[in-house]
PDB file of C-alpha atoms in Angstrom:
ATOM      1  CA  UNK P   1    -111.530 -57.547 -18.967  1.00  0.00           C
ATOM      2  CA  UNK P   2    -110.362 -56.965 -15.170  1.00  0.00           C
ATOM      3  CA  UNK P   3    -106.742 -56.674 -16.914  1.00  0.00           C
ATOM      4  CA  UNK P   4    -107.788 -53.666 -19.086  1.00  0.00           C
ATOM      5  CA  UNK P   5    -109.365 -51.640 -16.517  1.00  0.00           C
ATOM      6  CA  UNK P   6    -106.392 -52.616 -14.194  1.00  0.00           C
ATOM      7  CA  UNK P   7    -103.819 -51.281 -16.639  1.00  0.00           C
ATOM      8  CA  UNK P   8    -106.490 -48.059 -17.687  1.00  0.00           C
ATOM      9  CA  UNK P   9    -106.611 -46.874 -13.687  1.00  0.00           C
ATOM     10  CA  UNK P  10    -102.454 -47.884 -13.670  1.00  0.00           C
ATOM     11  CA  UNK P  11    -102.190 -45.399 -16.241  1.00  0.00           C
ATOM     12  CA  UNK P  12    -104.616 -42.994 -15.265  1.00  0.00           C
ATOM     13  CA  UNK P  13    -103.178 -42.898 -11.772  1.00  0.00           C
ATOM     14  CA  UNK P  14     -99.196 -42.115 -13.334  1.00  0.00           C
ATOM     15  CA  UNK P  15    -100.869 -39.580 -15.553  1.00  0.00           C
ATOM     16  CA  UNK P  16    -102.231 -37.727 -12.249  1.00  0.00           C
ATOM     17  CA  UNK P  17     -99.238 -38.207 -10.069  1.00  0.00           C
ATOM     18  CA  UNK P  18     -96.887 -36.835 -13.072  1.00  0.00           C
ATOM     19  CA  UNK P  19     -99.790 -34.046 -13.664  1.00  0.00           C
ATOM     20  CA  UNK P  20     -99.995 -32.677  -9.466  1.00  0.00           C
ATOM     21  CA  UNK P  21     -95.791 -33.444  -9.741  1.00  0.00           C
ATOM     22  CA  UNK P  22     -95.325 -31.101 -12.475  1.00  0.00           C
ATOM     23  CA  UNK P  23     -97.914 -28.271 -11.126  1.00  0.00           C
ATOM     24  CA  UNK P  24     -95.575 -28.425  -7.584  1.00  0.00           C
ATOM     25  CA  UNK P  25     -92.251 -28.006  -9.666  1.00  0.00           C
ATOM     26  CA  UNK P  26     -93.545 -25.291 -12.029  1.00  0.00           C
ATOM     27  CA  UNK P  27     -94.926 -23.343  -9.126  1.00  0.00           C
ATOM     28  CA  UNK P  28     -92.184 -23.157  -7.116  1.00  0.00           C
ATOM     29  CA  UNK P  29     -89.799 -21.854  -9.639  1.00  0.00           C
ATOM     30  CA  UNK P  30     -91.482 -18.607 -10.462  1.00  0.00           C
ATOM     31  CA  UNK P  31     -93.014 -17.280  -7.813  1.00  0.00           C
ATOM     32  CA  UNK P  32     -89.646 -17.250  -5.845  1.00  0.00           C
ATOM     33  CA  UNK P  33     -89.154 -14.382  -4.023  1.00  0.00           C
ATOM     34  CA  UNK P  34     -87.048 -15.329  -1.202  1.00  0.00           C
ATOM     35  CA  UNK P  35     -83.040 -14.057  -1.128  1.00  0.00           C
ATOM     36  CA  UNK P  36     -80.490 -12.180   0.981  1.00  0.00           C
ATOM     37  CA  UNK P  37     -80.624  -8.910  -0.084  1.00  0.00           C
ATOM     38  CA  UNK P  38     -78.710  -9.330  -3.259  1.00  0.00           C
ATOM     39  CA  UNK P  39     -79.374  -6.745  -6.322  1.00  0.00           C
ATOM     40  CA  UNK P  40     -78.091  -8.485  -9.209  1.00  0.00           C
ATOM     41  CA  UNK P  41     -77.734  -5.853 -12.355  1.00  0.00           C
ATOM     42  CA  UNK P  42     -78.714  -7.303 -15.760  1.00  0.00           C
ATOM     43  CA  UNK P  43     -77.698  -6.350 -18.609  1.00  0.00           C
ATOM     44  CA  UNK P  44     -80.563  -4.586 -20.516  1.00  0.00           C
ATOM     45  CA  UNK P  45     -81.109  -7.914 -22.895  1.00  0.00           C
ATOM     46  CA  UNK P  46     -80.796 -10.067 -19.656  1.00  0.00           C
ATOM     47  CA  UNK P  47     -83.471  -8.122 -18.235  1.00  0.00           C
ATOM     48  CA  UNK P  48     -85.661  -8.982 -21.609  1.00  0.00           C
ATOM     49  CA  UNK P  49     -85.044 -12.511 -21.200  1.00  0.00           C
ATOM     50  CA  UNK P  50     -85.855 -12.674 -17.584  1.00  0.00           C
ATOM     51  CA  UNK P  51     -89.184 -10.638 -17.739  1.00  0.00           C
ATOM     52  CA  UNK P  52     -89.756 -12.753 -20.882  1.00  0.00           C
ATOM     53  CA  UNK P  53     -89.167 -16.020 -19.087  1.00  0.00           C
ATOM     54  CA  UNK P  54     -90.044 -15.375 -15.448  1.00  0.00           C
ATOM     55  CA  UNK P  55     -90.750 -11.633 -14.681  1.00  0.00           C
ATOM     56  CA  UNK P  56     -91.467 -12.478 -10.650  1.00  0.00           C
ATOM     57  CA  UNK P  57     -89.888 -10.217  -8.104  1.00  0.00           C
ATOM     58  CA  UNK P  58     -88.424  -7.093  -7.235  1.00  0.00           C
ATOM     59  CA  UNK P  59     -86.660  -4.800 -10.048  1.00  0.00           C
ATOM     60  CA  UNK P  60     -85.043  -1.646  -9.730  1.00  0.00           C
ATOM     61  CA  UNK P  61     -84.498   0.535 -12.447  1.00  0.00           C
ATOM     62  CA  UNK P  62     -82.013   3.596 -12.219  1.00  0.00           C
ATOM     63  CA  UNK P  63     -81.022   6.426 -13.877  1.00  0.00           C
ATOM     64  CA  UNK P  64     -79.979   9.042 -11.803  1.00  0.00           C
ATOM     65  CA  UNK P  65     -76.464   8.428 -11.779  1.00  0.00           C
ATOM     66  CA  UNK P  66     -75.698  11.141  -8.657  1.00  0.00           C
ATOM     67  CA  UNK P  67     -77.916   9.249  -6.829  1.00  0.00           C
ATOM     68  CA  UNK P  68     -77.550   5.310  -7.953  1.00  0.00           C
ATOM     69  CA  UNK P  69     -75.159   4.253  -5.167  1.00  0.00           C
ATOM     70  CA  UNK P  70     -77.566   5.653  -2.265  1.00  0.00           C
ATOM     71  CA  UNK P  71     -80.723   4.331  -3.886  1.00  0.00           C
ATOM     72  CA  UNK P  72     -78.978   0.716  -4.247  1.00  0.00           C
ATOM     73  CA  UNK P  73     -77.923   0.965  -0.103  1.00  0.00           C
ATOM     74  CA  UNK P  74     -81.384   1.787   0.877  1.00  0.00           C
ATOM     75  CA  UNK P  75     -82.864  -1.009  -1.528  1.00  0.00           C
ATOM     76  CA  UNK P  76     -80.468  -3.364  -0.610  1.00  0.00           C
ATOM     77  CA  UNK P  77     -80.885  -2.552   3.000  1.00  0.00           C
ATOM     78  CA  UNK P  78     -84.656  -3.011   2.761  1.00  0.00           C
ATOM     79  CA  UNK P  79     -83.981  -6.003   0.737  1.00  0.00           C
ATOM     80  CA  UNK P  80     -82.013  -7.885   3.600  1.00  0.00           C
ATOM     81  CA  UNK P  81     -84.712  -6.578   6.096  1.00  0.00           C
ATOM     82  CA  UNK P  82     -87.519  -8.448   4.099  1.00  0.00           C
ATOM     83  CA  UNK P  83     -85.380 -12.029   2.728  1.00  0.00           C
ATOM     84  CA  UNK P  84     -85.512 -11.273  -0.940  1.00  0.00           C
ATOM     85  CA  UNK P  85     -83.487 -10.133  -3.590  1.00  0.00           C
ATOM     86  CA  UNK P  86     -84.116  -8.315  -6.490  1.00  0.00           C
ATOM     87  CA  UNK P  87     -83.083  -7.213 -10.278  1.00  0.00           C
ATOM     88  CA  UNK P  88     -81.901  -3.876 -11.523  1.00  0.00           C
ATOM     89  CA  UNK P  89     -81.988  -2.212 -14.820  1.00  0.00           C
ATOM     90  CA  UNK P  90     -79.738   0.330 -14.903  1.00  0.00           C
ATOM     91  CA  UNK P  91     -79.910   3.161 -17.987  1.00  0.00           C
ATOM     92  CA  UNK P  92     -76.136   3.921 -17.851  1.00  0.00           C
ATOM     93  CA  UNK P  93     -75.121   0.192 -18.970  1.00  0.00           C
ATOM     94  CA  UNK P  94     -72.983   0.346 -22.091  1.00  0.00           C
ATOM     95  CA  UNK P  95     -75.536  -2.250 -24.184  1.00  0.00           C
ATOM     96  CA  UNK P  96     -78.830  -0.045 -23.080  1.00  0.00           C
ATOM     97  CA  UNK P  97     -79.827   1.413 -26.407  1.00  0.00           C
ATOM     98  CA  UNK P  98     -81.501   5.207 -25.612  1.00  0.00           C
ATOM     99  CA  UNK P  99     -83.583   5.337 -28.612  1.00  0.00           C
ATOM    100  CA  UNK P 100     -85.403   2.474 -26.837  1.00  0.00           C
ATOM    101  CA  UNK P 101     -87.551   3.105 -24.011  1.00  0.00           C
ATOM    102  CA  UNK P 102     -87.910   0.424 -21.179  1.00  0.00           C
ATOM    103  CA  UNK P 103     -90.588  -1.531 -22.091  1.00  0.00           C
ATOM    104  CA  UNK P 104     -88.543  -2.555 -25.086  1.00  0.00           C
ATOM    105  CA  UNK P 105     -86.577  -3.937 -22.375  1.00  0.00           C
ATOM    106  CA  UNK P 106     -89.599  -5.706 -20.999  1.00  0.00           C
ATOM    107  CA  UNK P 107     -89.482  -3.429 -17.546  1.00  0.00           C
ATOM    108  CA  UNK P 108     -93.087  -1.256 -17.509  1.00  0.00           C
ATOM    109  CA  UNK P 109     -92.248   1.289 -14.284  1.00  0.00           C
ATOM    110  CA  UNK P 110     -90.398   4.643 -14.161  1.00  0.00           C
ATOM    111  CA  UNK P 111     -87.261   5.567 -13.630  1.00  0.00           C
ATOM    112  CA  UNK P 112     -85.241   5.416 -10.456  1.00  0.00           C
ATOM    113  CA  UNK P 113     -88.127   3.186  -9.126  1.00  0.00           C
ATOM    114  CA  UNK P 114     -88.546  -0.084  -7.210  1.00  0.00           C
ATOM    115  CA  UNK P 115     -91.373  -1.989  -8.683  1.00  0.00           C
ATOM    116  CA  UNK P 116     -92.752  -5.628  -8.011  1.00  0.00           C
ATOM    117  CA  UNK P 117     -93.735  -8.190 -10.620  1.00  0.00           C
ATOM    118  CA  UNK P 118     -95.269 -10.996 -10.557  1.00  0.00           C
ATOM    119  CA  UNK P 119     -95.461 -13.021 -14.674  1.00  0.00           C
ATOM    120  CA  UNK P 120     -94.105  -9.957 -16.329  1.00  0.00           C
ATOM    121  CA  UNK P 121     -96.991  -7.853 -14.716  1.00  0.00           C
ATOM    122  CA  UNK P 122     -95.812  -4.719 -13.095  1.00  0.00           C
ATOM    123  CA  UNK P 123     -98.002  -4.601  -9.586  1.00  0.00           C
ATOM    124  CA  UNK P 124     -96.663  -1.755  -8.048  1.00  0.00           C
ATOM    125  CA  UNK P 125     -93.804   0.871  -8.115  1.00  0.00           C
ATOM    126  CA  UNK P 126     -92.523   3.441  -5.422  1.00  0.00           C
ATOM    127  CA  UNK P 127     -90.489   6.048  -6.434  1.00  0.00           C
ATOM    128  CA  UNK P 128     -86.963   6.505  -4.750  1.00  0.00           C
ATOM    129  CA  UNK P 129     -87.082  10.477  -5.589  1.00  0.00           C
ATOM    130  CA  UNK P 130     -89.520  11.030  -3.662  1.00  0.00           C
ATOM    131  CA  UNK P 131     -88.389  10.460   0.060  1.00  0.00           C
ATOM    132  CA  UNK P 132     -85.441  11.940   1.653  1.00  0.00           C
ATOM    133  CA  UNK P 133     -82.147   9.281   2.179  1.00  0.00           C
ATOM    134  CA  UNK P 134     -83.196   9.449   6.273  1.00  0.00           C
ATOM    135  CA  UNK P 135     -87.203   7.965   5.128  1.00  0.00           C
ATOM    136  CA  UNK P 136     -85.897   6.390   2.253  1.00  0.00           C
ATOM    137  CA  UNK P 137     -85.201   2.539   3.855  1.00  0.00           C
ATOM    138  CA  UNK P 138     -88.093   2.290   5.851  1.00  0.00           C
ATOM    139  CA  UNK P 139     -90.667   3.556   2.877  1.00  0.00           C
ATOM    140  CA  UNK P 140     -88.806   0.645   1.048  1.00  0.00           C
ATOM    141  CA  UNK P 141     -89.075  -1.777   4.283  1.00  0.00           C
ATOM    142  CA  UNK P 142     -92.802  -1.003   4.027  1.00  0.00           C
ATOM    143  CA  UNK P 143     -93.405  -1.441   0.442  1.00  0.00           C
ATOM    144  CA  UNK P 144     -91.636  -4.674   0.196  1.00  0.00           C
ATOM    145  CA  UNK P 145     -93.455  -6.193   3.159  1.00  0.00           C
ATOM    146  CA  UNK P 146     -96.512  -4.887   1.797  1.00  0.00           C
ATOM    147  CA  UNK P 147     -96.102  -6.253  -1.786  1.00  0.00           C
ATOM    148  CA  UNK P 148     -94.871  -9.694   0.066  1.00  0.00           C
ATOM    149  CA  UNK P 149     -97.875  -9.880   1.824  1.00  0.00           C
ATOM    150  CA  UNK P 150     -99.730  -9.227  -1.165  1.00  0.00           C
ATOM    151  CA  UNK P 151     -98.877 -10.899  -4.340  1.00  0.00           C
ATOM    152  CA  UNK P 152     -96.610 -13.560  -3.104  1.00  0.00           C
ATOM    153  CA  UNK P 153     -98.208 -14.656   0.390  1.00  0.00           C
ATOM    154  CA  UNK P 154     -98.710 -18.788   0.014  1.00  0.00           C
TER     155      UNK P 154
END
């Protein structure tokens, strides 16, 4: 009888180690926000698949095509400042499809914004239109520390 409980609590205890294991892996994966700086630009069905699959961090979605290479420094810039990196859907790739909004593409904010998600849930957005290039980086410094801070402080 000893011998059954013995091997029950043997296999009880490998059930909890691989059950606390597997909660550590699977929460370190997607709530990564950490980075250099980097904007990586995903195709429009890349974009899908990552706010399908992870949807955590920082996107930027452009449009503005006179303006794209400004908003991207001041991001980036703002990025580096704050140790993460971030996504960016950009309308003027050749496989975006205009009769489709961006939600199709699985990205929820407006254009020429810097939004934060966390699971595929847009938090928050600030709107890169709106500030002058001179206010622009620190308005983004403040947002990303902010939205740090907020959904992704440990």
């Amino acid at each position: 009888m000893n011998r059954k409980y013995g091997l029950i609590s043997l296999i009880a205890g490998l059930v909890l180690v691989l059950g606390v294991g597997s909660v550590f892996v699977f929460s370190q994966g997607s709530s990564e926000v950490k980075g250099n700086g980097e904007i990586e630009e995903l195709s429009p069905q890349a974009m899908k698949k990552f706010m399908k699959e992870d949807g955590t961090g920082f996107v930027i979605y452009t449009f503005d095509e006179e303006n794209r290479d400004t908003y991207l420094y001041s991001v980036k810039k703002a990025m580096e400042n704050n140790n993460v990196e971030g996504k960016e859907l950009n309308s003027h790739h050749p496989s975006f499809d205009g009769s489709k909004d961006q939600i199709y593409y699985g990205v929820r904010q407006q254009t020429d914004t810097l939004a934060v998600y966390k699971d595929g849930e847009m938090k928050k957005q600030i709107n890169l239109d709106e500030y002058e290039p001179s206010q622009l980086e620190a308005e983004l410094d403040h947002f990303i520390q902010v939205s740090k801070e907020t959904y992704f402080a440990d």
